[in-house]
Coordinates of C-alpha atoms in Angstrom, one line a residue:
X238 CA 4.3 43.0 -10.8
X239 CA 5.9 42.6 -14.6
X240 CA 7.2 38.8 -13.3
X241 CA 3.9 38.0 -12.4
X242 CA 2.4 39.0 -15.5
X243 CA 4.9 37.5 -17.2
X244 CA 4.2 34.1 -15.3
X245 CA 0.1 34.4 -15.8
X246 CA 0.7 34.9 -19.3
X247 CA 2.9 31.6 -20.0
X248 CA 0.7 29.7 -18.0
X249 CA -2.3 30.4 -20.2
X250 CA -0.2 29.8 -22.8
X251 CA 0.3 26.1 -21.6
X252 CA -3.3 26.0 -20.9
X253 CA -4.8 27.6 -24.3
X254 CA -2.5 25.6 -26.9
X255 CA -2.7 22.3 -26.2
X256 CA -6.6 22.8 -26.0
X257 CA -6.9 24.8 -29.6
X258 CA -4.5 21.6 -31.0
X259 CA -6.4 18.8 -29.7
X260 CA -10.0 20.0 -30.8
X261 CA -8.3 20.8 -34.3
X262 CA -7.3 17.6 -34.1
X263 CA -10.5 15.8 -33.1
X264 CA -12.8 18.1 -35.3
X265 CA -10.9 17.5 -38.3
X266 CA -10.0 13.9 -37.9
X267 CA -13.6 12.9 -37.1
X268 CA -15.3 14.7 -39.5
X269 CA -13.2 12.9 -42.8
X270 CA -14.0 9.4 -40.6
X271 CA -17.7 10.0 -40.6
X272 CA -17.9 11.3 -44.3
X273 CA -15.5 8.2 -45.5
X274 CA -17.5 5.8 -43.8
X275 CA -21.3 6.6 -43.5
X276 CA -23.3 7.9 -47.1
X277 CA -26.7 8.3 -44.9
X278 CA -27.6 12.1 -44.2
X279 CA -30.0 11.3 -41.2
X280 CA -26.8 8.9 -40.0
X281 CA -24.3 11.3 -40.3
X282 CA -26.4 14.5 -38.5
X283 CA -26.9 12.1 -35.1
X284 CA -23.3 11.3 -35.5
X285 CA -22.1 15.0 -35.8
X286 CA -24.7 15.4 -32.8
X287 CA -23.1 12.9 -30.6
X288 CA -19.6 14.3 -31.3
X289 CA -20.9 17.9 -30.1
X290 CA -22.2 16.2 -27.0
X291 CA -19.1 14.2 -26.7
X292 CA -16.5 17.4 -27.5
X293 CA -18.6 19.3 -24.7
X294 CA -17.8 16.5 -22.1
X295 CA -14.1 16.1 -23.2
X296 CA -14.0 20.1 -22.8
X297 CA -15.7 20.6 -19.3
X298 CA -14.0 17.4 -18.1
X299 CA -10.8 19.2 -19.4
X300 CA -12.1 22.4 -18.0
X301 CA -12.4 20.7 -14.7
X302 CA -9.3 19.1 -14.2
X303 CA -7.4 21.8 -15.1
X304 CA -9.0 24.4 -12.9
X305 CA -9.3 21.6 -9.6
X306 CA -5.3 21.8 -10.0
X307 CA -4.7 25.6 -10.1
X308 CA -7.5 26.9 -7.9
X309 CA -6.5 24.0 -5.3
X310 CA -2.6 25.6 -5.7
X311 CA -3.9 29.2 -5.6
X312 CA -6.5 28.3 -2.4
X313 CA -3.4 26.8 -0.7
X314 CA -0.8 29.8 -1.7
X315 CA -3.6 31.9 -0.3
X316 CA -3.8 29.9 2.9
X317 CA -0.6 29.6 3.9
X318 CA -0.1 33.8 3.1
X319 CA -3.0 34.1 5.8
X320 CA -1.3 31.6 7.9
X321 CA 2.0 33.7 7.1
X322 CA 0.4 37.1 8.4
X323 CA -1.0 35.6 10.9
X324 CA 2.3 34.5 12.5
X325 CA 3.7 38.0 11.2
X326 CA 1.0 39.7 13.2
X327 CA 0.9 37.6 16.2
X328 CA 4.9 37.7 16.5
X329 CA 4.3 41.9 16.1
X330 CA 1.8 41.3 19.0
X331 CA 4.1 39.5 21.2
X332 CA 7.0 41.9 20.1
X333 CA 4.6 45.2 20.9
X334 CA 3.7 43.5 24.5
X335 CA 7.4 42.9 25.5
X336 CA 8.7 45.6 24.5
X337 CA 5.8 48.0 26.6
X338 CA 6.7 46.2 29.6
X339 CA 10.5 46.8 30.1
X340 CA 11.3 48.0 33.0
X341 CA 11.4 52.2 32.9
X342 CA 10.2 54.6 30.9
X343 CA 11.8 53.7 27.6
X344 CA 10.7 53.6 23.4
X345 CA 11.9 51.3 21.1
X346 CA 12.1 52.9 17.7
X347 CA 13.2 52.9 14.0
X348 CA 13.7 55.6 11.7
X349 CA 14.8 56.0 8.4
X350 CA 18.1 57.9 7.9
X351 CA 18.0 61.2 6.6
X352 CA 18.3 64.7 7.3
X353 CA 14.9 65.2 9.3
X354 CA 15.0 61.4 11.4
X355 CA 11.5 60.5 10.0
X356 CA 9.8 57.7 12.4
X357 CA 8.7 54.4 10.9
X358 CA 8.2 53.0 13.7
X359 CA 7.8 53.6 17.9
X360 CA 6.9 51.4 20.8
X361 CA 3.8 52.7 23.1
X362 CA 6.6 53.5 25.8
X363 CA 6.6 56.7 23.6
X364 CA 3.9 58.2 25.9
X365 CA 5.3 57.7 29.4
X366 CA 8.6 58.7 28.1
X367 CA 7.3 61.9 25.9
X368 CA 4.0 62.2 26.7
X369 CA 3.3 62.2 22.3
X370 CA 1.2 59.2 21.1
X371 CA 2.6 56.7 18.9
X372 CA 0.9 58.8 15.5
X373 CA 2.4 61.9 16.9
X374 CA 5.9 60.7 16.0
X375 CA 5.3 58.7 13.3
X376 CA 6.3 59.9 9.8
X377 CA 4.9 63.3 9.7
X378 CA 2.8 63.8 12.5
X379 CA 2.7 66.4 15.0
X380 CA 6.2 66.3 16.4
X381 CA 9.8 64.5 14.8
X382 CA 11.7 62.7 17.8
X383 CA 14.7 64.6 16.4
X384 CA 13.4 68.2 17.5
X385 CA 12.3 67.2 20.9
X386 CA 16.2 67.2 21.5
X387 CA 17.3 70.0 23.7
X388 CA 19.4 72.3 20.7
X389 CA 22.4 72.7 22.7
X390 CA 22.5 68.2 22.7
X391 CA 21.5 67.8 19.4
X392 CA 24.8 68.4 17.7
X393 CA 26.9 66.0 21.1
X394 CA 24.1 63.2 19.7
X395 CA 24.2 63.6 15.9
X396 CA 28.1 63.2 16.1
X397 CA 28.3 59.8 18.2
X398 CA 25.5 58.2 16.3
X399 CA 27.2 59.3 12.8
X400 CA 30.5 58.1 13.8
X401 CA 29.0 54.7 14.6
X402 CA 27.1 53.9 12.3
X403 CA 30.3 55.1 9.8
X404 CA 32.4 52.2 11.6
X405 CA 29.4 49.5 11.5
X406 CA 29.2 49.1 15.4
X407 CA 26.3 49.8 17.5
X408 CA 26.3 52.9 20.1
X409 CA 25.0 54.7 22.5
X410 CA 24.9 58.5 24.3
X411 CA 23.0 60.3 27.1
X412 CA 21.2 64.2 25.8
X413 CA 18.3 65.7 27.2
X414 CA 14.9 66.2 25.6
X415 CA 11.9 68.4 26.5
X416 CA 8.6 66.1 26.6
X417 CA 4.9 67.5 25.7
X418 CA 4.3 68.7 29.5
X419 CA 7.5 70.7 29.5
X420 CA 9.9 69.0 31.4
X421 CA 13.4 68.1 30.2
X422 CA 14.6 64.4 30.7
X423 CA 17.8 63.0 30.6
X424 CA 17.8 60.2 28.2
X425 CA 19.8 56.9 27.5
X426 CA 19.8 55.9 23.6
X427 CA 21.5 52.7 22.4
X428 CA 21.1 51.7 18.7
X429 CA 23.1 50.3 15.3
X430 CA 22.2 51.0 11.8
X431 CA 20.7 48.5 9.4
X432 CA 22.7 48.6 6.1
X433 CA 21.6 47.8 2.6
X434 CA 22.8 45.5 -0.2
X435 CA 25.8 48.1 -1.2
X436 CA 26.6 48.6 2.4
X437 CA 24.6 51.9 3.4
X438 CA 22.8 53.0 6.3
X439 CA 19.3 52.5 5.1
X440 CA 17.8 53.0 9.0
X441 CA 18.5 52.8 12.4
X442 CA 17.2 50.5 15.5
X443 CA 17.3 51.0 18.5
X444 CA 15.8 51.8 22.3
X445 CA 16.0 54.8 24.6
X446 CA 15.4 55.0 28.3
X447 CA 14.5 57.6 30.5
X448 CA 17.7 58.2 33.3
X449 CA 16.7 61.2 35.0
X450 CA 16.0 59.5 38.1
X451 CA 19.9 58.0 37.8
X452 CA 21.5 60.8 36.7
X453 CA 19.4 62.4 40.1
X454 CA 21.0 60.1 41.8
X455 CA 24.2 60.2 40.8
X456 CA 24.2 64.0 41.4
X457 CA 23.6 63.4 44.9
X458 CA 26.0 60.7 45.3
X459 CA 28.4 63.4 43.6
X460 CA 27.3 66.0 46.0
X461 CA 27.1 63.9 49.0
X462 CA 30.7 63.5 48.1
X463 CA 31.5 66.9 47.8
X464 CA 29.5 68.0 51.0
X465 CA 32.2 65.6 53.2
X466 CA 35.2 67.1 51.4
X467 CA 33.6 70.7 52.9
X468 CA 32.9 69.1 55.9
X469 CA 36.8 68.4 56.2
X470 CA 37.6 71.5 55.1
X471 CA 35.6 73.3 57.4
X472 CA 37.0 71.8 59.9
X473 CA 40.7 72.4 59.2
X474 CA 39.6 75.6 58.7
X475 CA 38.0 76.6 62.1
X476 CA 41.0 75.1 63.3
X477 CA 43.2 76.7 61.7
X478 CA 42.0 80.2 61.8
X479 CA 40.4 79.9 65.8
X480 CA 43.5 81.4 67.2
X481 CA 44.4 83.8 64.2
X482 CA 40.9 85.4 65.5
X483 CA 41.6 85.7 68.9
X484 CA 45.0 87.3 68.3
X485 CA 42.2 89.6 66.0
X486 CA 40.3 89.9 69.0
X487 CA 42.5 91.0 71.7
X488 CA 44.1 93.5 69.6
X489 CA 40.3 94.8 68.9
X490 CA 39.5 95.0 72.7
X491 CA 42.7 96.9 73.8
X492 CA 41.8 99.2 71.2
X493 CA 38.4 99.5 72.3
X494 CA 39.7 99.7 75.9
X495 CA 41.9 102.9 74.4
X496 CA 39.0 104.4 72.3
X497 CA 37.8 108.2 72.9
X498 CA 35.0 108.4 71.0
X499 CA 31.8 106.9 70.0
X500 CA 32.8 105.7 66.3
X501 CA 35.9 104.1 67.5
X502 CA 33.9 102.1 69.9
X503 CA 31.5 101.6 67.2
X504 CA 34.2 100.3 64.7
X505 CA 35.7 98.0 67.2
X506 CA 32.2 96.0 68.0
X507 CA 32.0 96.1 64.4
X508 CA 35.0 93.7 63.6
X509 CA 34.6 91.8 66.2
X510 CA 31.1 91.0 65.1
X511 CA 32.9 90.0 61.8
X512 CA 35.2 88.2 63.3
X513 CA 32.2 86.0 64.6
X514 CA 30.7 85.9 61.3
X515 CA 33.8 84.3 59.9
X516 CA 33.5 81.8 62.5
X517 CA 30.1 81.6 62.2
X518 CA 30.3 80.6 58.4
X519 CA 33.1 78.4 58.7
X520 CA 30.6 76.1 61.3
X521 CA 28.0 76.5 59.4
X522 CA 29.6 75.1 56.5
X523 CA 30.9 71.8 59.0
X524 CA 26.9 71.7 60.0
X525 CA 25.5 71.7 57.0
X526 CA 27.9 69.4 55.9
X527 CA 27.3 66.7 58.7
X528 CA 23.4 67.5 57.9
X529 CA 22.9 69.2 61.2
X530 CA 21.8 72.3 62.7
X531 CA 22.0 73.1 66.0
X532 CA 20.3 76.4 67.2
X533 CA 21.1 78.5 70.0
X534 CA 17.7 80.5 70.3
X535 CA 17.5 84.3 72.4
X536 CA 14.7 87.0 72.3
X537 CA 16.0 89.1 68.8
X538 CA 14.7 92.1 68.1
X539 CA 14.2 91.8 64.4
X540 CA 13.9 95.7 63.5
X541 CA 17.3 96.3 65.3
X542 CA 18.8 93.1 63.3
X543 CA 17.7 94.4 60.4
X544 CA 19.3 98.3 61.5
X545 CA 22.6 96.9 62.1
X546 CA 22.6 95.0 58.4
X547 CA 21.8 98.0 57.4
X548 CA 24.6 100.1 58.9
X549 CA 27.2 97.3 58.2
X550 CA 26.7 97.3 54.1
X551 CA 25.7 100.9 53.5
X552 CA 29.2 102.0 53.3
X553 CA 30.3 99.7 50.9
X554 CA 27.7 99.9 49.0
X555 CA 27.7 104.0 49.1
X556 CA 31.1 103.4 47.0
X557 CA 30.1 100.9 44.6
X558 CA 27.1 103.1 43.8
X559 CA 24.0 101.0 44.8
X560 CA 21.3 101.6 46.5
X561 CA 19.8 100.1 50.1
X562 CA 17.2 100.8 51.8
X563 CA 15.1 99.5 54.9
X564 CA 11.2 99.6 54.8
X565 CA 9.8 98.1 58.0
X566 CA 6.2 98.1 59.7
X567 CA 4.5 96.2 62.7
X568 CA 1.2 95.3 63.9
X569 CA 1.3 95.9 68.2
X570 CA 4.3 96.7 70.5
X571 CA 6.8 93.4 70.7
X572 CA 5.8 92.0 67.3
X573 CA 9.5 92.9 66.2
X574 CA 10.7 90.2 68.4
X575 CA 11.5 86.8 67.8
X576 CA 13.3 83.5 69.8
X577 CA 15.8 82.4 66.7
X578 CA 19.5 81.7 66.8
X579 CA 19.9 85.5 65.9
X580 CA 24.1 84.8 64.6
X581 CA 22.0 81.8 62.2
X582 CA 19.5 84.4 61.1
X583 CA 22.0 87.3 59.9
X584 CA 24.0 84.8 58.4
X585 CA 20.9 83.7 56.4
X586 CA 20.3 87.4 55.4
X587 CA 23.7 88.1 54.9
X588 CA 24.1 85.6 52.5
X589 CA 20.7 86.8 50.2
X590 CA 22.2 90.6 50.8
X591 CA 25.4 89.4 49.4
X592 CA 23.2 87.8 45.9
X593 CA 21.8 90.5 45.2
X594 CA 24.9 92.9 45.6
X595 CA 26.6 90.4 42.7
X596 CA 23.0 90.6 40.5
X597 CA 23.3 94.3 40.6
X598 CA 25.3 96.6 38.7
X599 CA 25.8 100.4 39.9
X600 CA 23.2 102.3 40.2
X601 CA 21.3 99.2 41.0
X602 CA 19.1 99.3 44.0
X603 CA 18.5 96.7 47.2
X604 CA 15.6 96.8 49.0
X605 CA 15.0 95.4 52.7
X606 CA 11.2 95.0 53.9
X607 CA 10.1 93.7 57.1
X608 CA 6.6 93.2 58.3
X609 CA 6.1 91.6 61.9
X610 CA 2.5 90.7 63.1
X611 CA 0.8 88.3 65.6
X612 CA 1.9 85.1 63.8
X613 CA 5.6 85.7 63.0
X614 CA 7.9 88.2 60.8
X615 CA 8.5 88.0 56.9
X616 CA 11.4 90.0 55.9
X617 CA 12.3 90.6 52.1
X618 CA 15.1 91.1 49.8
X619 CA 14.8 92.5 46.7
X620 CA 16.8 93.6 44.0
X621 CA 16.6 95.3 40.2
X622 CA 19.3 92.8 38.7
X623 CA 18.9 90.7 35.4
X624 CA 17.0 88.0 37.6
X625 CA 17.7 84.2 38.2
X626 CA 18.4 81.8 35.0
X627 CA 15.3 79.8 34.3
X628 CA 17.8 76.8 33.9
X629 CA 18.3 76.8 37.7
X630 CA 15.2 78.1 39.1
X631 CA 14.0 74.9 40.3
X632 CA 17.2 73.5 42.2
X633 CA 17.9 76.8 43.3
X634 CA 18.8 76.0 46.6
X635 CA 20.5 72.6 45.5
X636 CA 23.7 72.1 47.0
X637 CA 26.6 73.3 44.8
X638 CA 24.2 75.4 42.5
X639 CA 25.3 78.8 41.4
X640 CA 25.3 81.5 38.3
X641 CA 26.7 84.2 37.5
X642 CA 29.8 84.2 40.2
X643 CA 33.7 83.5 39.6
X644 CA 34.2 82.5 42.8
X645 CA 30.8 81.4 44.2
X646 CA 30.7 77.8 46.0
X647 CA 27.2 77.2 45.3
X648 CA 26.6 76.5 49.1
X649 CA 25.2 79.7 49.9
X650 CA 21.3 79.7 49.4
X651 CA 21.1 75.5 50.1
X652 CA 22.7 76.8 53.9
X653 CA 19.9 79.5 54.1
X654 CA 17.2 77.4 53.6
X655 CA 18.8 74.8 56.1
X656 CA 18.9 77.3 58.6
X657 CA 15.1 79.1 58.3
X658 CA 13.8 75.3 57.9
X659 CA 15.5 74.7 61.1
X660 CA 13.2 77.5 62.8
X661 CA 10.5 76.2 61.5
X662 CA 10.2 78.9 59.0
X663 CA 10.2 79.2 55.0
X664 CA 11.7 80.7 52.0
X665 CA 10.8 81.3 48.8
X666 CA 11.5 83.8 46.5
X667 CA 10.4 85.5 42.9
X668 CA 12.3 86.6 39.5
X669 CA 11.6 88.0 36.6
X670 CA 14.1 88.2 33.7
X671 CA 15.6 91.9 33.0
X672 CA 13.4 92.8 36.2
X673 CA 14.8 91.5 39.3
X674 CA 14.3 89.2 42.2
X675 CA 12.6 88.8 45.6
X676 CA 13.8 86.6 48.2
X677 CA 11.0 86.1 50.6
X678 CA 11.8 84.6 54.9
X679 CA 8.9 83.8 57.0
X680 CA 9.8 83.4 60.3
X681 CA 7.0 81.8 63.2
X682 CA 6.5 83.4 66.1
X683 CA 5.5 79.7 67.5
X684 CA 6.3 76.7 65.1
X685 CA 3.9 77.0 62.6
X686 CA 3.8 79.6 59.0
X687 CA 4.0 83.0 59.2
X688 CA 0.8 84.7 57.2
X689 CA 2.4 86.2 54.1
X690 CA 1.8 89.8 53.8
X691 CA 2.1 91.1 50.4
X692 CA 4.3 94.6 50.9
X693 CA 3.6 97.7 47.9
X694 CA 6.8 97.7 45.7
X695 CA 8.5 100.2 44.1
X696 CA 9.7 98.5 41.0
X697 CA 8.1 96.5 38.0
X698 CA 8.0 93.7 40.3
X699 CA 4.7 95.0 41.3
X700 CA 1.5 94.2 40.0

């Protein structure tokens, strides 16, 4: 603003002097011409008259000139500024439309560097990708980019942008964000820094994409992957171990052939039917891994199944000091029974019974509930543990998903719900941190959904 002042100032100056020096000039020149030459009063008056006139004319012609040639350079400065922000603008326009019609949910973006990532500027893909408006992020509006970065990336993100934008290069990282609705996103940022005159980071340009959908992907590639390695490995195992549990076998029936009493008979059914579990699980690992389920339905009584996993985990449990119980009612005689693929179906239990023993500590308490009626059975199992993570709830019964277990495969809960899905039935279940969880089965009598009926609980689970 000074310059410009400075500039205004000697071009007045210019204007100003050379005006004040002429009509000096002309004023006193003419005056000692019209006294030296004419004696007549009247004569000399018309003469000073017709000077006036003519000094006016000389002035506004002057006057005219001068102001056709700045006006006429100021009209065209001020035209081609217009023209100028008019390109500006359009080129902005042309920028803005590109840029919202990438491919992806994606924001182009520039900040200015500094400790709290202050916007400057963000593309309109800002609201598919967060779900904020453009004036949201913006300087300091409702929300800075920076703190809708999940805490535990923030530090992973900070560090690979710093370190490239110390060497001058561009770069890019993946981190997760949570947008307005909730959800977190896995993100894809590339960017480089823009430096000043003495070389430092004055901002940073750049674009991020939403990759949730490939990092989805890629997950089930991975897993995909991982389910054919089990697939092999099941295999070799039930190959492997087939005649190590017949050898288990005979032994068990040539002591049951021997037995004298009830409990010995009792024991020896007893590992035998674990015997079959083992070879039960080990299939149902190679079917879930080829994606397949095959079921070998007979009439079950449900009550009785639910008896005997009842009598097989008690003692066990009696010793590490928790709790289990059976709660069971029935609408109608023959409501307890069911056509599934009963070694399937305790398998399925098994494996929530087995949960909740590792979410329990002793004293801890396990609760089975079964309620059978015209349309089907839904059995329950609860338990007073810590509950599940929120961080896993929804892929729960993901493949290769677990918490909480040294030695847990993650394959568990995903073979579950493969196998009630396969008789037509559902599961669901519900947690509440420092409460516990329920793991709900509902099993059709026909194929169709079992009613839910909503059983009176003993702990804070209820309402």
């Amino acid at each position: 603003m000074k310059q410009f002042n400075r500039q205004a100032t000697r071009m007045s100056v210019k204007i100003v002097v050379p005006y004040l020096v002429a009509g000096g000039a002309w004023i006193l020149l003419s005056d000692r011409f019209v006294a030296a030459t004419f004696q007549d009063v009247a004569v000399v008056t018309a003469i000073q008259t017709y000077k006036g006139w003519f000094y006016v004319a000389m002035s506004g012609l002057l006057g005219y000139l001068l102001s056709h040639r700045y006006l006429s350079r100021l009209l065209l400065s001020s035209h081609e500024l217009e023209e100028s922000h008019g390109a500006v603008m359009e080129s902005q326009r042309a920028m803005e439309t590109l840029l919202s019609n990438l491919p992806g949910n994606g924001m182009a973006y520039r900040y200015k560097v500094g400790p709290v990532w202050d916007m400057v500027y963000v593309s309109a893909g800002c609201l598919a990708l967060t779900g904020y408006e453009q004036s949201d992020l913006l300087g300091c509006g409702r929300v800075r980019y920076r703190d809708l970065i999940l805490p535990e990336d923030v530090a992973h993100a900070g560090r690979t942008i710093d370190s490239a934008l110390a060497g001058g290069g561009a770069f890019h990282c993946e981190y997760r964000i949570r947008a307005k609705d909730g959800k977190e996103r896995w993100v894809w940022e590339q960017g480089r820094g823009v430096y000043g005159n003495n070389g430092t980071v004055v901002a940073v340009e750049g674009y991020v994409f939403d990759v949730s959908e490939q990092r989805r992907l890629k997950e089930e590639l991975r897993g995909a992957e991982r389910l054919r390695h089990v697939g092999e490995a099941a295999s070799t195992i039930i190959h492997d171990i087939k005649n190590q549990m017949q050898v288990i076998r005979g032994h068990v029936d040539l002591y049951r052939m021997a037995a004298k009493g009830e409990r010995e008979i009792r024991l020896c059914n007893l590992i035998d039917s674990q015997v079959n579990s083992m070879l039960s699980m080990s299939r149902e690992l190679l079917d879930y891994a080829r994606g397949e389920i095959a079921l070998d339905r007979n009439r079950v009584d449900m009550h009785n199944l639910l008896q005997r996993l009842l009598e097989t985990y008690e003692p066990t449990f009696e010793r590490e000091g928790i709790g289990l119980v059976l709660e069971w009612r029935q609408e109608g005689a023959g409501a307890a029974e069911l056509d599934v693929d009963e070694g399937r179906i305790m398998r399925a239990l098994m494996n929530l019974i087995g949960n909740a023993r590792e979410a329990v500590r002793a004293g801890g308490r396990i609760s089975l509930r079964g309620y059978a009626s015209d349309s089907g059975v839904e059995i329950q199992v609860q338990d007073d543990g810590p509950g599940i993570p929120e961080r896993i709830r929804e892929v729960l019964f993901d493949p290769f998903v677990t918490c909480g277990k040294a030695e847990g495969t993650g394959l568990g809960l995903a073979i579950t719900k493969k196998i009630i899905e396969a008789h037509g039935g559902e599961i669901a279940f519900e947690t509440k941190t420092g409460v516990g969880t329920t793991f709900s089965i509902r099993l059709p009598r026909e194929n169709g959904t079992v009613a839910r009926k909503n059983f009176d609980r003993e702990t804070a689970l209820a309402e």
